[in-house]
Structures are given as structure tokens and as C-alpha cells.
GROMACS .gro file of C-alpha atoms in nm:
model
  362
    1UNK     CA    1  -0.007  -0.023   0.014
    2UNK     CA    2   0.148   0.349  -0.060
    3UNK     CA    3   0.260   0.565   0.214
    4UNK     CA    4   0.039   0.873   0.147
    5UNK     CA    5  -0.311   0.764   0.056
    6UNK     CA    6  -0.411   1.107   0.040
    7UNK     CA    7  -0.179   1.217  -0.197
    8UNK     CA    8  -0.275   0.961  -0.450
    9UNK     CA    9  -0.636   1.022  -0.410
   10UNK     CA   10  -0.560   1.364  -0.509
   11UNK     CA   11  -0.354   1.255  -0.817
   12UNK     CA   12  -0.652   1.045  -0.915
   13UNK     CA   13  -0.873   1.315  -0.871
   14UNK     CA   14  -0.668   1.549  -1.053
   15UNK     CA   15  -0.639   1.290  -1.345
   16UNK     CA   16  -0.928   1.147  -1.359
   17UNK     CA   17  -1.230   1.408  -1.288
   18UNK     CA   18  -1.338   1.614  -1.601
   19UNK     CA   19  -1.080   1.428  -1.822
   20UNK     CA   20  -1.239   1.261  -2.165
   21UNK     CA   21  -1.413   0.951  -2.197
   22UNK     CA   22  -1.116   0.768  -2.370
   23UNK     CA   23  -0.887   0.863  -2.110
   24UNK     CA   24  -1.126   0.785  -1.833
   25UNK     CA   25  -1.203   0.458  -2.017
   26UNK     CA   26  -0.826   0.373  -2.070
   27UNK     CA   27  -0.747   0.405  -1.681
   28UNK     CA   28  -1.062   0.186  -1.551
   29UNK     CA   29  -0.959  -0.080  -1.767
   30UNK     CA   30  -0.628  -0.119  -1.540
   31UNK     CA   31  -0.905  -0.220  -1.311
   32UNK     CA   32  -1.122  -0.432  -1.525
   33UNK     CA   33  -1.330  -0.177  -1.658
   34UNK     CA   34  -1.529  -0.178  -1.989
   35UNK     CA   35  -1.545   0.014  -2.280
   36UNK     CA   36  -1.768   0.259  -2.159
   37UNK     CA   37  -1.719   0.464  -1.837
   38UNK     CA   38  -1.823   0.275  -1.523
   39UNK     CA   39  -2.063   0.533  -1.392
   40UNK     CA   40  -2.258   0.535  -1.727
   41UNK     CA   41  -2.266   0.176  -1.769
   42UNK     CA   42  -2.351   0.134  -1.360
   43UNK     CA   43  -2.603   0.428  -1.358
   44UNK     CA   44  -2.782   0.266  -1.713
   45UNK     CA   45  -2.761  -0.053  -1.574
   46UNK     CA   46  -2.989   0.051  -1.245
   47UNK     CA   47  -3.219   0.252  -1.438
   48UNK     CA   48  -3.294  -0.057  -1.694
   49UNK     CA   49  -3.535  -0.239  -1.535
   50UNK     CA   50  -3.928  -0.250  -1.588
   51UNK     CA   51  -4.003  -0.097  -1.246
   52UNK     CA   52  -3.746   0.199  -1.256
   53UNK     CA   53  -3.793   0.265  -1.642
   54UNK     CA   54  -4.131   0.370  -1.601
   55UNK     CA   55  -4.127   0.630  -1.295
   56UNK     CA   56  -4.274   0.910  -1.339
   57UNK     CA   57  -4.036   1.191  -1.463
   58UNK     CA   58  -3.729   0.988  -1.423
   59UNK     CA   59  -3.511   1.227  -1.602
   60UNK     CA   60  -3.691   1.537  -1.516
   61UNK     CA   61  -3.749   1.513  -1.122
   62UNK     CA   62  -3.420   1.593  -0.903
   63UNK     CA   63  -3.311   1.295  -0.690
   64UNK     CA   64  -3.158   1.326  -0.344
   65UNK     CA   65  -2.867   1.607  -0.381
   66UNK     CA   66  -2.649   1.509  -0.081
   67UNK     CA   67  -2.659   1.117  -0.213
   68UNK     CA   68  -2.559   1.235  -0.570
   69UNK     CA   69  -2.255   1.438  -0.411
   70UNK     CA   70  -2.129   1.136  -0.243
   71UNK     CA   71  -2.157   0.883  -0.520
   72UNK     CA   72  -1.979   1.139  -0.749
   73UNK     CA   73  -1.712   1.170  -0.498
   74UNK     CA   74  -1.711   0.777  -0.448
   75UNK     CA   75  -1.658   0.738  -0.839
   76UNK     CA   76  -1.416   1.011  -0.853
   77UNK     CA   77  -1.211   0.810  -0.591
   78UNK     CA   78  -1.198   0.498  -0.801
   79UNK     CA   79  -1.445   0.325  -0.571
   80UNK     CA   80  -1.754   0.141  -0.671
   81UNK     CA   81  -2.042   0.205  -0.481
   82UNK     CA   82  -2.355   0.004  -0.454
   83UNK     CA   83  -2.627   0.176  -0.575
   84UNK     CA   84  -2.893  -0.069  -0.526
   85UNK     CA   85  -2.841  -0.010  -0.128
   86UNK     CA   86  -2.746   0.342  -0.173
   87UNK     CA   87  -2.993   0.513  -0.417
   88UNK     CA   88  -3.324   0.553  -0.564
   89UNK     CA   89  -3.474   0.612  -0.935
   90UNK     CA   90  -3.415   0.992  -0.954
   91UNK     CA   91  -3.094   0.995  -0.770
   92UNK     CA   92  -2.923   0.770  -0.998
   93UNK     CA   93  -3.036   0.959  -1.315
   94UNK     CA   94  -2.924   1.263  -1.143
   95UNK     CA   95  -2.588   1.109  -1.100
   96UNK     CA   96  -2.611   1.034  -1.463
   97UNK     CA   97  -2.697   1.359  -1.598
   98UNK     CA   98  -2.439   1.532  -1.393
   99UNK     CA   99  -2.160   1.303  -1.511
  100UNK     CA  100  -2.229   1.420  -1.866
  101UNK     CA  101  -2.237   1.766  -1.744
  102UNK     CA  102  -1.899   1.805  -1.588
  103UNK     CA  103  -1.708   1.648  -1.856
  104UNK     CA  104  -1.498   1.923  -2.039
  105UNK     CA  105  -1.603   1.823  -2.388
  106UNK     CA  106  -1.959   1.660  -2.517
  107UNK     CA  107  -1.937   1.281  -2.608
  108UNK     CA  108  -1.962   1.388  -2.989
  109UNK     CA  109  -1.658   1.594  -2.986
  110UNK     CA  110  -1.718   1.969  -3.066
  111UNK     CA  111  -1.510   1.997  -3.349
  112UNK     CA  112  -1.758   1.789  -3.540
  113UNK     CA  113  -2.063   1.999  -3.466
  114UNK     CA  114  -2.117   2.197  -3.795
  115UNK     CA  115  -2.075   1.828  -3.986
  116UNK     CA  116  -2.360   1.716  -3.775
  117UNK     CA  117  -2.569   2.052  -3.808
  118UNK     CA  118  -2.520   2.025  -4.167
  119UNK     CA  119  -2.689   1.652  -4.184
  120UNK     CA  120  -3.040   1.801  -4.029
  121UNK     CA  121  -3.100   1.952  -4.406
  122UNK     CA  122  -3.018   1.650  -4.547
  123UNK     CA  123  -3.224   1.418  -4.324
  124UNK     CA  124  -3.526   1.648  -4.367
  125UNK     CA  125  -3.531   1.604  -4.732
  126UNK     CA  126  -3.398   1.236  -4.773
  127UNK     CA  127  -3.419   1.064  -4.445
  128UNK     CA  128  -3.227   0.762  -4.585
  129UNK     CA  129  -2.925   0.966  -4.699
  130UNK     CA  130  -2.926   1.188  -4.383
  131UNK     CA  131  -2.926   0.867  -4.200
  132UNK     CA  132  -2.602   0.735  -4.384
  133UNK     CA  133  -2.416   1.089  -4.386
  134UNK     CA  134  -2.449   1.055  -4.002
  135UNK     CA  135  -2.367   0.705  -3.927
  136UNK     CA  136  -2.027   0.802  -4.163
  137UNK     CA  137  -1.960   1.077  -3.925
  138UNK     CA  138  -2.010   0.864  -3.620
  139UNK     CA  139  -1.731   0.662  -3.761
  140UNK     CA  140  -1.486   0.957  -3.686
  141UNK     CA  141  -1.555   0.989  -3.335
  142UNK     CA  142  -1.323   0.782  -3.088
  143UNK     CA  143  -1.420   0.446  -3.017
  144UNK     CA  144  -1.499   0.482  -2.643
  145UNK     CA  145  -1.689   0.802  -2.738
  146UNK     CA  146  -1.936   0.586  -2.969
  147UNK     CA  147  -1.971   0.292  -2.753
  148UNK     CA  148  -2.083   0.548  -2.494
  149UNK     CA  149  -2.330   0.720  -2.707
  150UNK     CA  150  -2.427   0.406  -2.850
  151UNK     CA  151  -2.549   0.267  -2.483
  152UNK     CA  152  -2.689   0.608  -2.402
  153UNK     CA  153  -2.883   0.638  -2.726
  154UNK     CA  154  -3.049   0.271  -2.675
  155UNK     CA  155  -3.139   0.352  -2.340
  156UNK     CA  156  -3.318   0.645  -2.400
  157UNK     CA  157  -3.499   0.511  -2.696
  158UNK     CA  158  -3.610   0.246  -2.480
  159UNK     CA  159  -3.710   0.509  -2.215
  160UNK     CA  160  -3.938   0.695  -2.476
  161UNK     CA  161  -4.122   0.390  -2.527
  162UNK     CA  162  -4.266   0.388  -2.174
  163UNK     CA  163  -4.358   0.769  -2.218
  164UNK     CA  164  -4.714   0.702  -2.116
  165UNK     CA  165  -4.598   0.622  -1.768
  166UNK     CA  166  -4.269   0.812  -1.740
  167UNK     CA  167  -4.396   1.114  -1.912
  168UNK     CA  168  -4.028   1.143  -2.096
  169UNK     CA  169  -4.117   1.134  -2.459
  170UNK     CA  170  -3.839   1.186  -2.744
  171UNK     CA  171  -3.869   1.554  -2.754
  172UNK     CA  172  -3.810   1.578  -2.338
  173UNK     CA  173  -3.522   1.349  -2.382
  174UNK     CA  174  -3.372   1.555  -2.634
  175UNK     CA  175  -3.363   1.874  -2.443
  176UNK     CA  176  -3.229   1.714  -2.126
  177UNK     CA  177  -2.962   1.517  -2.295
  178UNK     CA  178  -2.858   1.720  -2.622
  179UNK     CA  179  -2.627   1.963  -2.434
  180UNK     CA  180  -2.407   1.663  -2.328
  181UNK     CA  181  -2.424   1.479  -2.645
  182UNK     CA  182  -2.299   1.762  -2.870
  183UNK     CA  183  -2.178   2.142  -2.802
  184UNK     CA  184  -2.109   2.412  -3.007
  185UNK     CA  185  -1.759   2.583  -2.858
  186UNK     CA  186  -1.796   2.838  -3.143
  187UNK     CA  187  -1.685   3.202  -3.036
  188UNK     CA  188  -2.017   3.354  -3.116
  189UNK     CA  189  -2.238   3.337  -2.788
  190UNK     CA  190  -2.508   3.567  -2.879
  191UNK     CA  191  -2.873   3.518  -2.736
  192UNK     CA  192  -2.998   3.443  -3.064
  193UNK     CA  193  -2.721   3.186  -3.145
  194UNK     CA  194  -2.773   3.000  -2.878
  195UNK     CA  195  -3.143   2.981  -2.920
  196UNK     CA  196  -3.070   2.849  -3.268
  197UNK     CA  197  -2.806   2.625  -3.140
  198UNK     CA  198  -3.065   2.443  -2.913
  199UNK     CA  199  -3.318   2.353  -3.182
  200UNK     CA  200  -3.035   2.249  -3.412
  201UNK     CA  201  -2.891   2.016  -3.100
  202UNK     CA  202  -3.210   1.872  -3.021
  203UNK     CA  203  -3.298   1.785  -3.359
  204UNK     CA  204  -2.999   1.582  -3.389
  205UNK     CA  205  -3.035   1.425  -3.047
  206UNK     CA  206  -3.393   1.335  -3.174
  207UNK     CA  207  -3.243   1.193  -3.515
  208UNK     CA  208  -2.979   0.983  -3.307
  209UNK     CA  209  -3.229   0.834  -3.037
  210UNK     CA  210  -3.500   0.745  -3.308
  211UNK     CA  211  -3.251   0.610  -3.528
  212UNK     CA  212  -3.039   0.414  -3.299
  213UNK     CA  213  -3.086   0.078  -3.425
  214UNK     CA  214  -2.932   0.187  -3.752
  215UNK     CA  215  -2.666   0.423  -3.645
  216UNK     CA  216  -2.508   0.214  -3.370
  217UNK     CA  217  -2.524  -0.167  -3.537
  218UNK     CA  218  -2.437  -0.403  -3.272
  219UNK     CA  219  -2.215  -0.601  -3.502
  220UNK     CA  220  -1.958  -0.305  -3.476
  221UNK     CA  221  -1.725  -0.417  -3.203
  222UNK     CA  222  -1.479  -0.142  -3.120
  223UNK     CA  223  -1.354  -0.323  -2.778
  224UNK     CA  224  -1.034  -0.427  -2.932
  225UNK     CA  225  -0.950  -0.061  -3.026
  226UNK     CA  226  -0.953   0.013  -2.627
  227UNK     CA  227  -0.667  -0.185  -2.572
  228UNK     CA  228  -0.427  -0.044  -2.268
  229UNK     CA  229  -0.133   0.004  -2.431
  230UNK     CA  230   0.095   0.027  -2.133
  231UNK     CA  231   0.381   0.161  -2.346
  232UNK     CA  232   0.215   0.505  -2.368
  233UNK     CA  233   0.180   0.541  -2.004
  234UNK     CA  234   0.452   0.675  -1.791
  235UNK     CA  235   0.602   0.421  -1.525
  236UNK     CA  236   0.555   0.672  -1.238
  237UNK     CA  237   0.179   0.713  -1.378
  238UNK     CA  238   0.099   0.331  -1.398
  239UNK     CA  239   0.271   0.285  -1.000
  240UNK     CA  240   0.032   0.539  -0.890
  241UNK     CA  241  -0.276   0.347  -1.088
  242UNK     CA  242  -0.167   0.031  -0.903
  243UNK     CA  243  -0.142   0.188  -0.596
  244UNK     CA  244  -0.479   0.358  -0.625
  245UNK     CA  245  -0.639  -0.003  -0.698
  246UNK     CA  246  -0.454  -0.125  -0.372
  247UNK     CA  247  -0.646   0.172  -0.194
  248UNK     CA  248  -0.965   0.061  -0.325
  249UNK     CA  249  -0.950  -0.304  -0.217
  250UNK     CA  250  -0.855  -0.146   0.153
  251UNK     CA  251  -1.129   0.039   0.168
  252UNK     CA  252  -1.354  -0.221   0.048
  253UNK     CA  253  -1.215  -0.451   0.327
  254UNK     CA  254  -1.280  -0.184   0.570
  255UNK     CA  255  -1.633  -0.148   0.409
  256UNK     CA  256  -1.688  -0.489   0.479
  257UNK     CA  257  -1.590  -0.529   0.792
  258UNK     CA  258  -1.783  -0.231   0.945
  259UNK     CA  259  -2.102  -0.438   0.772
  260UNK     CA  260  -1.992  -0.766   0.972
  261UNK     CA  261  -1.987  -0.595   1.273
  262UNK     CA  262  -2.315  -0.404   1.233
  263UNK     CA  263  -2.463  -0.741   1.166
  264UNK     CA  264  -2.355  -0.887   1.462
  265UNK     CA  265  -2.523  -0.639   1.620
  266UNK     CA  266  -2.830  -0.664   1.469
  267UNK     CA  267  -2.808  -1.053   1.530
  268UNK     CA  268  -2.764  -0.967   1.919
  269UNK     CA  269  -3.033  -0.740   1.925
  270UNK     CA  270  -3.268  -0.991   1.739
  271UNK     CA  271  -3.192  -1.250   2.016
  272UNK     CA  272  -3.259  -0.995   2.289
  273UNK     CA  273  -3.585  -0.895   2.141
  274UNK     CA  274  -3.676  -1.278   2.108
  275UNK     CA  275  -3.601  -1.364   2.447
  276UNK     CA  276  -3.818  -1.047   2.573
  277UNK     CA  277  -4.106  -1.175   2.338
  278UNK     CA  278  -4.072  -1.537   2.508
  279UNK     CA  279  -4.093  -1.392   2.874
  280UNK     CA  280  -4.400  -1.190   2.753
  281UNK     CA  281  -4.558  -1.479   2.614
  282UNK     CA  282  -4.525  -1.690   2.901
  283UNK     CA  283  -4.655  -1.380   3.106
  284UNK     CA  284  -4.951  -1.375   2.884
  285UNK     CA  285  -5.053  -1.707   2.899
  286UNK     CA  286  -5.031  -1.716   3.274
  287UNK     CA  287  -5.241  -1.421   3.274
  288UNK     CA  288  -5.508  -1.589   3.031
  289UNK     CA  289  -5.550  -1.892   3.262
  290UNK     CA  290  -5.635  -1.670   3.574
  291UNK     CA  291  -5.876  -1.452   3.368
  292UNK     CA  292  -6.016  -1.790   3.244
  293UNK     CA  293  -6.030  -1.928   3.599
  294UNK     CA  294  -6.191  -1.605   3.703
  295UNK     CA  295  -6.461  -1.585   3.417
  296UNK     CA  296  -6.565  -1.964   3.550
  297UNK     CA  297  -6.581  -1.835   3.868
  298UNK     CA  298  -6.816  -1.577   3.808
  299UNK     CA  299  -6.990  -1.786   3.594
  300UNK     CA  300  -7.096  -2.031   3.859
  301UNK     CA  301  -7.195  -1.810   4.096
  302UNK     CA  302  -7.427  -1.625   3.835
  303UNK     CA  303  -7.579  -1.976   3.809
  304UNK     CA  304  -7.600  -2.037   4.173
  305UNK     CA  305  -7.413  -2.410   4.101
  306UNK     CA  306  -7.254  -2.566   4.377
  307UNK     CA  307  -6.860  -2.518   4.352
  308UNK     CA  308  -6.660  -2.806   4.172
  309UNK     CA  309  -6.506  -3.032   4.429
  310UNK     CA  310  -6.507  -3.404   4.521
  311UNK     CA  311  -6.643  -3.369   4.913
  312UNK     CA  312  -7.045  -3.301   4.931
  313UNK     CA  313  -7.106  -2.965   5.073
  314UNK     CA  314  -7.251  -3.028   5.454
  315UNK     CA  315  -7.601  -2.841   5.537
  316UNK     CA  316  -7.578  -2.543   5.740
  317UNK     CA  317  -7.594  -2.639   6.071
  318UNK     CA  318  -7.835  -2.433   6.360
  319UNK     CA  319  -7.703  -2.244   6.632
  320UNK     CA  320  -7.758  -2.463   6.895
  321UNK     CA  321  -7.569  -2.747   6.729
  322UNK     CA  322  -7.281  -2.465   6.651
  323UNK     CA  323  -7.253  -2.375   7.033
  324UNK     CA  324  -7.266  -2.688   7.149
  325UNK     CA  325  -7.003  -2.823   6.914
  326UNK     CA  326  -6.809  -2.560   6.973
  327UNK     CA  327  -6.524  -2.614   7.203
  328UNK     CA  328  -6.478  -2.267   7.326
  329UNK     CA  329  -6.793  -2.275   7.486
  330UNK     CA  330  -6.817  -2.367   7.841
  331UNK     CA  331  -7.236  -2.449   7.839
  332UNK     CA  332  -7.357  -2.744   7.936
  333UNK     CA  333  -7.640  -2.953   7.832
  334UNK     CA  334  -7.902  -3.020   8.122
  335UNK     CA  335  -8.144  -3.240   8.128
  336UNK     CA  336  -8.359  -3.093   8.383
  337UNK     CA  337  -8.488  -2.717   8.360
  338UNK     CA  338  -8.277  -2.500   8.600
  339UNK     CA  339  -8.438  -2.424   8.926
  340UNK     CA  340  -8.433  -2.080   9.063
  341UNK     CA  341  -8.319  -2.030   9.409
  342UNK     CA  342  -8.468  -1.741   9.556
  343UNK     CA  343  -8.308  -1.404   9.636
  344UNK     CA  344  -8.141  -1.372   9.957
  345UNK     CA  345  -8.135  -1.025  10.078
  346UNK     CA  346  -7.828  -0.914  10.301
  347UNK     CA  347  -7.918  -0.759  10.625
  348UNK     CA  348  -7.754  -0.432  10.652
  349UNK     CA  349  -7.648  -0.319  11.037
  350UNK     CA  350  -7.880  -0.059  11.196
  351UNK     CA  351  -7.888   0.120  11.481
  352UNK     CA  352  -8.135  -0.003  11.807
  353UNK     CA  353  -8.491   0.007  11.700
  354UNK     CA  354  -8.638   0.279  11.870
  355UNK     CA  355  -8.846   0.220  12.187
  356UNK     CA  356  -9.203   0.233  12.210
  357UNK     CA  357  -9.308   0.588  12.210
  358UNK     CA  358  -8.990   0.709  12.047
  359UNK     CA  359  -9.016   0.832  11.662
  360UNK     CA  360  -8.740   0.802  11.458
  361UNK     CA  361  -8.616   1.158  11.372
  362UNK     CA  362  -8.526   1.191  11.005
   0.00000   0.00000   0.00000
């Protein structure tokens, strides 16, 4: 691994960001890239699905700006972000438009602008002859640009066939992508000239999209022309390119470790939640049994039914029986009636009785 990762990343951004499509493809082929810039092939591959291609306003509505910037930085640093996990349809569509917009030159080199515009007049009079001239002009652009333009036009043709759902017909697609497919870099930038250029560029884009099957035949293989010639790359530059590849592997390894750690934490949380749910299930079951028991008891009381027991319930006893059998009562049963003894009065001491003739003085 390189000693200074930051320096290598800055070098990669300085050499790849904003460079021509051909240069980007050649550098990506060191890391197993194809004949089209990786960001374009991944974005189109993500969008070209039955569910996403019919998305309303697929290239008209903006995506998440923060996610677009993050994905752009990842591609600039040579990483391979997983679009399936980190983005949605409109975000990836915005990323594709942003990549094409920041290129220093259009997909068709601007030096061929006048030649392609001249084909419009021929196409309007003789469509077949105009297509033949345009097909001849397309052979003059670099192979990587041709492959990129072919992939883009094939995809846009498919998008406009679902215009009833995504509301992106041929005219709307031409408005969005014509500034990135062909640019006019002439010195005349007057408003009147720019408005005229917009209409011409839109017409060229419409012709290429609607006639993509004829203009971009599948049997034209330009892959061999993009083989990387190591002799044309400086030794120090090649060394830095392989250092970047090592950084990518290291970053991907760290991401995998972080994901594994996060997965282990999720498993622990799931185990804890399972145990909690099991406990709560046991408590709920016990509570249900208790409720059923109380409901049965209440039902028996309402129906005046005897309690369920193996022993019969004894009949109620009289008060005499209760008192007689009580061990705490000292009441004896008497066979004869109780005889009442006459009351005995206590004689209180008094003074001597008065003699005859004397009266008590009160």
C-alpha cells in the first residue's frame, strides 16, 4: 500500500475528474473496466429495469442532492458504490446527468458540430441519405465515445417507449441530453445564436435516439481498439494507478468489516428481542389462564351452581348445634330445667330500734 494515501487520491481526482471519456475508460481498464465509463454503465444498468424505467419523470425530477454528491465522490476516488443499497431512481438519473454535464467536451467532440448540424437539412429532405451521412460521421468519433453514445441512445430509445408512464417522450429526452451529446464551442455566444443552436442540437439528438438501431449496429465491435497500451503510460503513472487499486481494496475491506460488525449487533438485538417476546408470551399465557379461572368462578356464582369439589358440601347447622359443638363454649347441656333459688337479701346493720313511744327523727 502507498505511504501517503491522501496524495494518491488527490492525484486520481486531478487526472480522472473532468477528463475525456477515452482517458477515463483507459484508466478504468487497469481495474477491469469495460469500453464505457463505469459510472455510465452502472447508472444505466440500475435504471434499465421494468420497475424503474416507468418511473414518473425519470430524468425530469431531481434526486437526493446529498446522495448524488457522495456517489460522485466515490466514483472520483475510484470506488464502486452499491447503487442498489444507497440510492433510488431519480438519484441515479441525476448522477448520470451530472457526469455528462461536467465533462470538458461532449460525447460527440465539439469539432464535429458543424458537420452534424449540416446533416439535419439532408435528413429533412432525404431521411435515408441523411442517416447514411450521420452514420459516416459517427465513425469519426473515438471508439470509447461511440460505445458510450450507443449505450446512451439505446437506453433513451427504450425510455421513450414508456412515455405514457414516465412522461419522458422523445422531445423531453432531447431537451435534457442534447447539451451533453453535442456542444458548440464557437466564439459566437449571442442569445439569438444560442437559441438557434438549442433547436439544432435537439434535432440531432432526436434523430440519433429514434434511429439508434441503424446508426449503432450491434455487430460493430470497438473493444479491441481500446486495449490499454502500457508503453504509452509513464512508469510513475502506472505505479500510482496500481496504488489506487490497492487503496480501493483496502477501503472495500474496511467497509465489509464495518458491515459485519453491524450485522453482529443486529443479530444480538434480534436474540434479545426474541427472549423478551418469549417472556412476555409466558406472562400473557399465565394471565389468560387466571382470567379464564376467574370467568368460570363468576359464571358459577351467577348460575348458583355448587362449587366443583369431590366432597359434598355439608348442610348448614343450627345455632344450638354450633354452640354445642364449639370447644370454646363452656355451656353444658342440662337434662332438667334449672331451678331458680329465691333471692337472699343482705341484712344491713342498723341502729337499735326505737323504743315504744319514740319516733324516728329523720
